Coordinates of C-alpha atoms in Angstrom, one line a residue:
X1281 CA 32.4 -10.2 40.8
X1282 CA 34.9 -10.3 38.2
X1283 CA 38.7 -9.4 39.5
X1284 CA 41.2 -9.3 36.8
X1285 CA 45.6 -9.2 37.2
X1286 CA 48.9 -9.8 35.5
X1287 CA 51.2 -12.8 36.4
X1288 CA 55.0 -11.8 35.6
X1289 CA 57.2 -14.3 36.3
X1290 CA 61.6 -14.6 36.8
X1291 CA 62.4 -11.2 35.1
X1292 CA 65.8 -11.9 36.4
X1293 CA 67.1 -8.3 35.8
X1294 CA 70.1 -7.0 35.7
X1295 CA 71.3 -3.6 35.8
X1296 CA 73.3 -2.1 33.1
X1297 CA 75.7 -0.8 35.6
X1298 CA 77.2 -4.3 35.5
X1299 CA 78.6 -3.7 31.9
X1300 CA 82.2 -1.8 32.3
X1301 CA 81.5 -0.4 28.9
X1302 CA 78.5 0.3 26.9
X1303 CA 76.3 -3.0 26.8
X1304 CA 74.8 -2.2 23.4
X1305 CA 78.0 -2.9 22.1
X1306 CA 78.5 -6.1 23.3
X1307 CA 77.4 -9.0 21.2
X1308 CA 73.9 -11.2 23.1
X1309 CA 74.9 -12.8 25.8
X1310 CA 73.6 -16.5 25.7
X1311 CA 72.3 -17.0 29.3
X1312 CA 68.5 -18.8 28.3
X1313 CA 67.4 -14.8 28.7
X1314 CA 67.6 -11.4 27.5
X1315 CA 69.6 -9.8 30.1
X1316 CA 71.2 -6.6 28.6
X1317 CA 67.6 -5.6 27.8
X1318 CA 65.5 -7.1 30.7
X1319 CA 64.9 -3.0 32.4
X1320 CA 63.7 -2.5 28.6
X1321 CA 61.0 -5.5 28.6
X1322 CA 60.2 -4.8 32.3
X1323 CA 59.8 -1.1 31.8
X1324 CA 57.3 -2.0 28.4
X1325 CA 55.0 -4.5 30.8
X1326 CA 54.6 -2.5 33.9
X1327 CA 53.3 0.5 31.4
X1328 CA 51.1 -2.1 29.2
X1329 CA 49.7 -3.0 32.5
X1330 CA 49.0 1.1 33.6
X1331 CA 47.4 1.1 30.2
X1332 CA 45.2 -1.7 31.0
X1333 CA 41.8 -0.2 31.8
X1334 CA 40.9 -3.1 34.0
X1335 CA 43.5 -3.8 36.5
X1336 CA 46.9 -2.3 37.5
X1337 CA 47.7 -5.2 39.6
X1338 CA 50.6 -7.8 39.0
X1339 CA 51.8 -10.8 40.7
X1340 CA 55.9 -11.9 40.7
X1341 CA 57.0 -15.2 41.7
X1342 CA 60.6 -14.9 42.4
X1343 CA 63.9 -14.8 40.4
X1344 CA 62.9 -10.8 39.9
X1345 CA 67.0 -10.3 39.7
X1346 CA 69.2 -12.8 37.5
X1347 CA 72.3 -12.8 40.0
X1348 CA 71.0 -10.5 43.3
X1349 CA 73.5 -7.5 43.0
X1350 CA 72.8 -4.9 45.3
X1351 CA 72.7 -2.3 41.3
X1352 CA 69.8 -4.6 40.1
X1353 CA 68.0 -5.1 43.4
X1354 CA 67.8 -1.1 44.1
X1355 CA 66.9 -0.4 40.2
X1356 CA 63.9 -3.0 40.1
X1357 CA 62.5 -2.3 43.8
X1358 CA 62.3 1.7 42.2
X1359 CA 60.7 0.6 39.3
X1360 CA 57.9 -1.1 41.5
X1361 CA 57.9 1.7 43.3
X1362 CA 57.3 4.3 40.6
X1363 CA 54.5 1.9 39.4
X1364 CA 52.9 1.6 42.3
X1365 CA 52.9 5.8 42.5
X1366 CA 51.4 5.5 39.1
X1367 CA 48.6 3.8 40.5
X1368 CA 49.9 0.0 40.4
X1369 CA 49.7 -2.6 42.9
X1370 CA 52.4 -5.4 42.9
X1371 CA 52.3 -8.6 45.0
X1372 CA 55.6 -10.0 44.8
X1373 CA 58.5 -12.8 46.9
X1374 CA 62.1 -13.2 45.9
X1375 CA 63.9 -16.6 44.9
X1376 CA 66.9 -18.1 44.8
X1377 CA 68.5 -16.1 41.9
X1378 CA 67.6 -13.2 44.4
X1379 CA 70.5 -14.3 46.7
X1380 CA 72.5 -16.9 44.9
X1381 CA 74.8 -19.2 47.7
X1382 CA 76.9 -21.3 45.1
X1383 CA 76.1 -19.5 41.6
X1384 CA 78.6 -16.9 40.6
X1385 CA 77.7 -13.2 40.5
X1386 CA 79.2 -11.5 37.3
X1387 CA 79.3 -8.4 35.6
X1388 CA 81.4 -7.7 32.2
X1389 CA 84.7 -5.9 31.1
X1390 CA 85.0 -3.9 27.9
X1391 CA 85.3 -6.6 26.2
X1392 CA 82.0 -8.8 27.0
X1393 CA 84.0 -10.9 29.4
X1394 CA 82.4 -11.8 32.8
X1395 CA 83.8 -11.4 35.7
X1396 CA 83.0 -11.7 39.5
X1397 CA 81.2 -9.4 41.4
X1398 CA 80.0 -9.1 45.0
X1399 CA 75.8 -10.1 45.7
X1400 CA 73.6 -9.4 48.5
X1401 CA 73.1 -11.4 51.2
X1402 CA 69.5 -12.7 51.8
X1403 CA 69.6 -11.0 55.3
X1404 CA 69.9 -7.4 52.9
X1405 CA 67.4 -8.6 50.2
X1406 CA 64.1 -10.0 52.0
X1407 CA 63.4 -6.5 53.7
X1408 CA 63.6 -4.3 50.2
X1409 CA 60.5 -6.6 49.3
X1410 CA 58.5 -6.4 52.2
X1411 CA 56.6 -3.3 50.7
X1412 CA 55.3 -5.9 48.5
X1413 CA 54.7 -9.1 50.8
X1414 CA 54.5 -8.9 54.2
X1415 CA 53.5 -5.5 54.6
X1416 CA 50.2 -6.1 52.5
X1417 CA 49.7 -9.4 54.5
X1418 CA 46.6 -10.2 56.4
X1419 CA 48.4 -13.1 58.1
X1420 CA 52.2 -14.4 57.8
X1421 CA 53.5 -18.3 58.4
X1422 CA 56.5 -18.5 60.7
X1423 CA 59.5 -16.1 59.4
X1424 CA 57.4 -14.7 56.1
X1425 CA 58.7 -16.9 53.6
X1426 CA 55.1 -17.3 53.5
X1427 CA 51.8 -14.4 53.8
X1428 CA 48.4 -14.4 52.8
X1429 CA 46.5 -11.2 51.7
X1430 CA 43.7 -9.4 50.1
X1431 CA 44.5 -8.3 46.6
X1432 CA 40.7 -7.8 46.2
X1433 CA 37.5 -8.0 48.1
X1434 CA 36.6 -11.4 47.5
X1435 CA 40.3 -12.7 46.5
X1436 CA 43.0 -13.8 48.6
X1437 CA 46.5 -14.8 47.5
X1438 CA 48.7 -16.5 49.3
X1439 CA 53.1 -16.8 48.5
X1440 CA 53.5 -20.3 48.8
X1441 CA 56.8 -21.8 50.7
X1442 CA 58.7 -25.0 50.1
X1443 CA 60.6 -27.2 51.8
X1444 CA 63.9 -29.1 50.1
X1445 CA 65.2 -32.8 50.8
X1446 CA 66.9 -35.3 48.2
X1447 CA 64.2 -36.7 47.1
X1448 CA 62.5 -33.0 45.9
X1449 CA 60.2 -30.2 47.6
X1450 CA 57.7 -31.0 49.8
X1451 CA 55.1 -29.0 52.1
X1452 CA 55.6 -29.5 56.2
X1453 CA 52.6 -31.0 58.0
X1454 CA 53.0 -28.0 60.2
X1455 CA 52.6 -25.9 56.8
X1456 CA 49.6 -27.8 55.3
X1457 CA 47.6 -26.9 58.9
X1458 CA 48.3 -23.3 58.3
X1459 CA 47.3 -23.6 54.4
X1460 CA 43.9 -24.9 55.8
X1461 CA 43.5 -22.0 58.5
X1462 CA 44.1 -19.8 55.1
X1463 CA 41.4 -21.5 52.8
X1464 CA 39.0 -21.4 56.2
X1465 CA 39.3 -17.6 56.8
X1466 CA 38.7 -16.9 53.3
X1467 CA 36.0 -18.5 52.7
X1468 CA 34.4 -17.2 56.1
X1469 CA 35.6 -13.7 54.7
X1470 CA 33.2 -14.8 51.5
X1471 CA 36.5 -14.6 49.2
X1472 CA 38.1 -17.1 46.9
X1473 CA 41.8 -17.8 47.5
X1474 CA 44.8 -18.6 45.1
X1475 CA 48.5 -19.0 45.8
X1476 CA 51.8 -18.4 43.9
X1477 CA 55.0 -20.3 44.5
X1478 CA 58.3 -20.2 42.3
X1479 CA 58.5 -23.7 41.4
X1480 CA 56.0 -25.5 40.2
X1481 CA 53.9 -27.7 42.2
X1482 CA 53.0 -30.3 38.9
X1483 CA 56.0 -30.7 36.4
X1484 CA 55.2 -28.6 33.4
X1485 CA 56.0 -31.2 30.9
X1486 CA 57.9 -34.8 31.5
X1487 CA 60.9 -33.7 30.1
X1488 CA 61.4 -31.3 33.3
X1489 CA 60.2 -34.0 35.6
X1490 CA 63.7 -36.1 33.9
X1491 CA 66.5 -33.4 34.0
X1492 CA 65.3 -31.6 36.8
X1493 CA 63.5 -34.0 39.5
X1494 CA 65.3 -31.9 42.0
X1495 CA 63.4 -28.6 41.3
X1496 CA 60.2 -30.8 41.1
X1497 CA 57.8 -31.7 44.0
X1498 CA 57.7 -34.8 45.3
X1499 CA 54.0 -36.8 44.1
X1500 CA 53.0 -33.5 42.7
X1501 CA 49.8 -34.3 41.8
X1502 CA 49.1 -35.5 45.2
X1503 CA 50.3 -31.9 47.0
X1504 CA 48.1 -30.4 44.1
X1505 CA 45.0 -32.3 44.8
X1506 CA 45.5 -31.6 48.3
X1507 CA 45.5 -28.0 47.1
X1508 CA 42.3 -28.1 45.3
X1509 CA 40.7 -30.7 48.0
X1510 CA 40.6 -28.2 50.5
X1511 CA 39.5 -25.5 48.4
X1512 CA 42.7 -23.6 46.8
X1513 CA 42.0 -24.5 42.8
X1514 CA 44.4 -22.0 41.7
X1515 CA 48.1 -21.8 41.6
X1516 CA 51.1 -19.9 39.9
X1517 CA 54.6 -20.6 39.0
X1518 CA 57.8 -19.9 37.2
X1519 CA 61.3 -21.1 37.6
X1520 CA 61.6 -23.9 34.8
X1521 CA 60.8 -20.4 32.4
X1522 CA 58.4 -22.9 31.0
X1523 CA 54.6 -22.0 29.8
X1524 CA 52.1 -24.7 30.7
X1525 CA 48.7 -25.3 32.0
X1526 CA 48.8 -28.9 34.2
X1527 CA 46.1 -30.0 36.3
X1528 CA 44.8 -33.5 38.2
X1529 CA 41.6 -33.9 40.6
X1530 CA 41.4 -34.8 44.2
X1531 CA 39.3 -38.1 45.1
X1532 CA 36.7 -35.8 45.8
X1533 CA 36.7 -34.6 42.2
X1534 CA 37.8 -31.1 43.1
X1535 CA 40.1 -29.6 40.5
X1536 CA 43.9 -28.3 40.8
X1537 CA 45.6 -26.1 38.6
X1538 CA 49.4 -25.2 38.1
X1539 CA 49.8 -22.3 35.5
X1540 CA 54.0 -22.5 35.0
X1541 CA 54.7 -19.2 32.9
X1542 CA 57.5 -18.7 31.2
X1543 CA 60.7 -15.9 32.0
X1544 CA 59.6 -12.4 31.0
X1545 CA 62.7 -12.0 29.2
X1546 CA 63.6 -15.5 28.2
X1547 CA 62.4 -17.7 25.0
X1548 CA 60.0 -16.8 24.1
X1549 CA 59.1 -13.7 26.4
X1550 CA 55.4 -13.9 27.7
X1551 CA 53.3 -12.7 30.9
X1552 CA 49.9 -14.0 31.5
X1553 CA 46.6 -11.5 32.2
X1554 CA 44.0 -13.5 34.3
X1555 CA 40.1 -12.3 35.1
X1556 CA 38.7 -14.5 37.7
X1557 CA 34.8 -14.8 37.8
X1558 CA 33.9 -15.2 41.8
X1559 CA 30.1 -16.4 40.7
X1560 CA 31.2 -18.4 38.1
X1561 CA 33.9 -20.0 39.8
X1562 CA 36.1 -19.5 36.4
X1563 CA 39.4 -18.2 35.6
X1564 CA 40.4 -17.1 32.2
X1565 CA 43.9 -17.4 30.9
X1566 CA 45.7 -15.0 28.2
X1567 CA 49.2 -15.4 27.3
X1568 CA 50.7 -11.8 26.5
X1569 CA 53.9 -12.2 24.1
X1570 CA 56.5 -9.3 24.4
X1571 CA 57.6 -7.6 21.7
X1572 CA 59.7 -4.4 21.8
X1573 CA 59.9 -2.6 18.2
X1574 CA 61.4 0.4 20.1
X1575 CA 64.8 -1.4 20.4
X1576 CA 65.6 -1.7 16.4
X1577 CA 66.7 -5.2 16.7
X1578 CA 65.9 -6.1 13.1
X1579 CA 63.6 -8.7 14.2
X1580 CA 60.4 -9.5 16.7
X1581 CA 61.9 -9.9 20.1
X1582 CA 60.5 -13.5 20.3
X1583 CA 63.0 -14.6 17.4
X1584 CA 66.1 -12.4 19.3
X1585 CA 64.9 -14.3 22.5
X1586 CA 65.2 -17.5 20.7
X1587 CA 68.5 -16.4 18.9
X1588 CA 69.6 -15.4 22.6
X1589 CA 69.0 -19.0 23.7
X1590 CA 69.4 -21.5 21.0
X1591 CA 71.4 -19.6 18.8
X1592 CA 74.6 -20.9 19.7
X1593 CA 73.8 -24.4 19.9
X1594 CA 71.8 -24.1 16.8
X1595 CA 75.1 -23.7 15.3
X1596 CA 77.2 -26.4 16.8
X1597 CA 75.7 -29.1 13.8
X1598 CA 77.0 -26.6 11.2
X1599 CA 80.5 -25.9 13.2
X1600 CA 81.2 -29.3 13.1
X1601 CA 80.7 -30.2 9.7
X1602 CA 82.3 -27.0 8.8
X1603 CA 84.3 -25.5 11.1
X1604 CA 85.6 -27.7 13.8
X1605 CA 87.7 -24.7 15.4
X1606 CA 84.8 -23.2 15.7
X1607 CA 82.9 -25.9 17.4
X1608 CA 86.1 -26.3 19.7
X1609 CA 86.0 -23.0 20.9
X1610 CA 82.4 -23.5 22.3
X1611 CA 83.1 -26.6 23.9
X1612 CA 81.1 -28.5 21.4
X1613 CA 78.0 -26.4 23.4
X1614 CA 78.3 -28.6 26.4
X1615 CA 81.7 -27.9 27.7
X1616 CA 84.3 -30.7 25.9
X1617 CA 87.6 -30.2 25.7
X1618 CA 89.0 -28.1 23.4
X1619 CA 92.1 -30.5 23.0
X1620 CA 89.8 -33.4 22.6
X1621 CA 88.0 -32.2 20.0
X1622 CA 91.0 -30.9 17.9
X1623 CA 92.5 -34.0 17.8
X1624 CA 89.4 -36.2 16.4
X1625 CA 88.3 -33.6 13.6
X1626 CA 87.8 -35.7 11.0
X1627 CA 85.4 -37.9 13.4
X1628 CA 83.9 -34.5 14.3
X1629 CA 83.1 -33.5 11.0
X1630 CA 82.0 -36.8 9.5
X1631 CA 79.5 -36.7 12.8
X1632 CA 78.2 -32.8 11.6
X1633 CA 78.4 -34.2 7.9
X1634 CA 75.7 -37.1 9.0
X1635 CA 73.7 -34.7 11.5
X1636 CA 73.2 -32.0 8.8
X1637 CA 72.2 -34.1 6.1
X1638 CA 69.6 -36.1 8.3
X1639 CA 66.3 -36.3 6.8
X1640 CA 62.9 -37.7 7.9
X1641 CA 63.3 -39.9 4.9
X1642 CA 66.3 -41.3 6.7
X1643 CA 64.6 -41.7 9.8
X1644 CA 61.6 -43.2 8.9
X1645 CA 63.7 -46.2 7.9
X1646 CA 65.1 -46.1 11.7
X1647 CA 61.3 -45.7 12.9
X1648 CA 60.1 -48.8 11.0
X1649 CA 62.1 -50.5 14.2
X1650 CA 60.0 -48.9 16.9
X1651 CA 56.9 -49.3 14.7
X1652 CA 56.6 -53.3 13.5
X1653 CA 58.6 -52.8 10.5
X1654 CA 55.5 -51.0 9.2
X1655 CA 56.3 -48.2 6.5
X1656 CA 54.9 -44.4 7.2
X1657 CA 54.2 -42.4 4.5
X1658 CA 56.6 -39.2 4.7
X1659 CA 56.8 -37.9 0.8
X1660 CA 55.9 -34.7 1.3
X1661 CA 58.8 -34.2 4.0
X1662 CA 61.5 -37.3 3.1
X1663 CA 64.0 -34.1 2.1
X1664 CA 63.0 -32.1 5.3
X1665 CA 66.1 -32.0 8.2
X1666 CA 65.5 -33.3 11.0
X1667 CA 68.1 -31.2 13.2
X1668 CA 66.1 -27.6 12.6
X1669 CA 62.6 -29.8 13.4
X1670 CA 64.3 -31.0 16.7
X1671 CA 65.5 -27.3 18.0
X1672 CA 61.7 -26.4 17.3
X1673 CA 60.4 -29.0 19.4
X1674 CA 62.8 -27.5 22.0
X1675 CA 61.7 -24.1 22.1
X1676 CA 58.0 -25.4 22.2
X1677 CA 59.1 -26.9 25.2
X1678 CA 59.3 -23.4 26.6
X1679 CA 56.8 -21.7 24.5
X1680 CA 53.7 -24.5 25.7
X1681 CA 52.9 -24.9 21.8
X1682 CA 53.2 -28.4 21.7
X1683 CA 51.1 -29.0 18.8
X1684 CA 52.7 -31.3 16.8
X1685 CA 49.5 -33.4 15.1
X1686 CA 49.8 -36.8 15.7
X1687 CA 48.6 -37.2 12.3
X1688 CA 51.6 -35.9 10.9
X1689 CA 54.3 -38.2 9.3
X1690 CA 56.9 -35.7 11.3
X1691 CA 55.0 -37.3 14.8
X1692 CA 55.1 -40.8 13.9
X1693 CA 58.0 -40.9 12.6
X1694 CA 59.7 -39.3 16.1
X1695 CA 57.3 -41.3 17.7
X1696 CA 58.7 -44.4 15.8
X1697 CA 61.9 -43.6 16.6
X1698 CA 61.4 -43.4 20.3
X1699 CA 59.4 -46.6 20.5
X1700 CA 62.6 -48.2 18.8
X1701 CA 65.0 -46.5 21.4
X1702 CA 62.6 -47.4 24.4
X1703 CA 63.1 -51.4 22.6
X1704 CA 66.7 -51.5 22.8
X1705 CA 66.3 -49.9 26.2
X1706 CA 64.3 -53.1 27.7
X1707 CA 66.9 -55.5 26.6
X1708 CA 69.8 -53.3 28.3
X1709 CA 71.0 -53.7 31.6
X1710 CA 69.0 -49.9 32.5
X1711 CA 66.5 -48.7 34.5
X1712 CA 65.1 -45.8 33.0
X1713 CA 62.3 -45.2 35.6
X1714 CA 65.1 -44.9 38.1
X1715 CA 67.0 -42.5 36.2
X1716 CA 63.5 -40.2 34.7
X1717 CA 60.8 -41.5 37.0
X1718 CA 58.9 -42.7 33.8
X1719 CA 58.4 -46.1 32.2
X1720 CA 59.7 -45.3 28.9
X1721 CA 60.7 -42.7 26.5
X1722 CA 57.5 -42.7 24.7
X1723 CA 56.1 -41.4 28.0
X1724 CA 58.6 -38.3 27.7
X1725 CA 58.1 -37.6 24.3
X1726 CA 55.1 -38.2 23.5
X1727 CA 53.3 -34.9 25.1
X1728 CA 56.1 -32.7 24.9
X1729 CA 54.8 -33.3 21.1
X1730 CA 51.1 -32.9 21.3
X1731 CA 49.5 -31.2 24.0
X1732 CA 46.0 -32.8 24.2
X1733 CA 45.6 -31.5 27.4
X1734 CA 44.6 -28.3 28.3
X1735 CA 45.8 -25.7 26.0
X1736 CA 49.4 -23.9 27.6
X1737 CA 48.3 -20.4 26.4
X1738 CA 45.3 -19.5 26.8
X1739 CA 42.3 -21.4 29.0
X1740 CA 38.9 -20.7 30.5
X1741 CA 39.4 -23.2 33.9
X1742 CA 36.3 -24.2 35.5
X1743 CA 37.7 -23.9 39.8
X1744 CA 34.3 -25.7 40.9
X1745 CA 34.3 -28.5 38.6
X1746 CA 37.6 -30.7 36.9
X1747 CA 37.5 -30.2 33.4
X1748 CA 40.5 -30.6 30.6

């Protein structure tokens, strides 16, 4: 049997009823996502999904609101609900963006300003999703932070919980006996079962594992192959609004896979549609990228995402060559102050002046260091900056198309580069695996570049045999 859904992941939304005035006369709010239209982009994949001759089921893992006001909360739970009158089925748990403790909750005045604004409690928002966990559930761990159920016949799914400590998350011992129970009565029940969670179990890229080795698991690949050891090959995840495919192997050769998938409404906006063959014991993969013509915005929405996320720091290099007010009045994009900056401008703009006029010809000079002094060929892009090829690499951070060719003089010329940084690091008084968790840059870098993995987008995974 063949059993086909979507995966929809942090569609943070946020109701319009937060804007004091009207919010299509605001300017983009630069938030990583597309909140002023996120009912929009929602709205578009819940009826893609109705149209979908196949399936009308959809999985959410968490962050469904962006900053759990009671106005979003009720709008998205009635949009599931009209959906699911429609003939949908939705499978979905809530995250911490659902009931934020420390983040501030905002709407904005007339002027585009935020302010504060009251959220929900957790105690108000866990029992508006029931309808779509626990009350589907054929069997519930502890308090229902975690359920298992039938979406099909022969499929199971079970909403993953974590536990949090310094060191990162972490399944219970306790929890892992109950994951077992799980895997036994599904396979006794003659079904398959996969699980969701919000953050991911494997690190989508090393860069994540760096800056963020809070939100990551601790030995990930270890809790994955425990995963696939005792029978669960299959996981999903959102969160780092990342798109990736990961996998290891247990000792017994059994594989685990983590399919991150990036925001619905961040950069750039995608959803995955998965068919899993019970006989085969295959899953296939399709990325789905949003686009919404209806809205008039003069461009595809993947480029407004982008805009939407980079487009203010994209123009910090030009503001500071330029237009140092400018660049003061953002906080030089990572919150400097204002006074500071004012009173070095000249240093300002002589820093803009150099990052601007930057050139792979320039740095290949730099990556002769990191590379024995030996001399890569880069004619055909000496003039090319290197500033614009740097924000690209950033968004195919998100995007999962890290396909960079490592025969490229743009890859060994970064990759030069980095080898020379990682040299200056060993003779400095630094431990970078301490402070990343990785031996050297080159490690980082390297396949956030080229991907020569398992392609992030789109994938036929074999669940009975490892295979990359």
């Amino acid at each position: 049997m063949k059993y086909s859904f979507y995966h929809i992941t942090d569609t943070h939304y946020f109701s319009k009823k937060n804007y004091d005035g009207d919010p299509w006369t605001l300017p983009q709010w630069n938030d990583q996502i597309a909140m002023r239209e996120s009912e929009e982009i929602l709205k578009k994949a819940l009826s893609m999904i109705l149209k979908d001759s196949e399936t009308h089921t959809v999985i959410f893992t968490g962050d469904m609101t962006h900053h759990g006001d009671r106005d979003s909360h009720e709008e998205l739970t009635a949009l599931l609900d009209e959906f699911e009158s429609r003939g949908g089925n939705v499978f979905a748990f809530t995250d911490s963006h659902d009931y934020p403790d420390e983040m501030e909750v905002f709407r904005f005045d007339k002027d585009g300003k935020p302010y504060e604004k009251e959220h929900m409690e957790k105690e108000e928002v866990l029992p508006l999703y029931e309808k779509y966990n626990v009350g589907k559930a054929v069997s519930v761990y502890g308090d229902g932070r975690s359920w298992t159920t039938e979406i099909f016949p022969g499929l199971r799914y079970t909403a993953l919980c974590y536990e949090k400590s310094k060191e990162g998350l972490y399944f219970s011992e306790d929890y892992k006996s109950w994951l077992k129970n799980q895997v036994f009565e599904a396979e006794k029940s003659g079904a398959l079962l996969i699980g969701g969670i919000h953050p991911p179990i494997i690190s989508p890229n090393p860069v994540y594992s760096a800056v963020s080795r809070e939100n990551v698991f601790i030995k990930g690949e270890e809790t994955g192959a425990f995963l696939g050891d005792m029978g669960m090959s299959l996981v999903f995840s959102g969160h780092c609004h990342m798109h990736a495919v990961q996998s290891c192997v247990s000792e017994r050769g059994r594989p685990f896979y983590n399919i991150s998938t990036c925001s619905l409404v961040g950069c750039p906006p995608k959803m995955r549609r998965v068919t899993i063959d019970n006989e085969l014991k295959t899953a296939q993969i399709t990325t789905i990228l949003m686009d919404l013509p209806e809205l008039n915005l003069g461009m595809s929405f993947e480029q407004y995402c982008r805009k939407g996320f980079l487009g203010s720091l994209e123009a910090v290099p030009y503001n500071m060559e330029h237009d140092v007010k400018a660049f003061a009045e953002t906080g030089g994009g990572i919150n400097l102050p204002k006074e500071k900056i004012m009173s070095h401008k000249r240093l300002v703009s002589r820093a803009g002046r150099f990052l601007n006029n930057f050139t792979f010809g320039k740095a290949e000079k730099a990556a002769r260091l990191g590379n024995g002094l030996k001399r890569i060929e880069c004619s055909d892009i000496k003039d090319k900056k290197v500033v614009p090829f740097l924000f690209d690499v950033i968004c195919n951070i998100y995007s999962g198309d890290c396909y960079i060719s490592p025969e490229s003089a743009e890859y060994k010329i970064a990759m030069g580069v980095v080898s020379a940084v990682d040299r200056v690091i060993k003779i400095l008084p630094v431990d970078i695996k301490k402070l990343t968790g990785f031996e050297s840059f080159k490690e980082i870098v390297g396949p956030v570049l080229f991907n020569e993995r398992i392609d992030h987008n789109n994938a036929l995974l074999n669940l009975n045999k490892y295979s990359v």
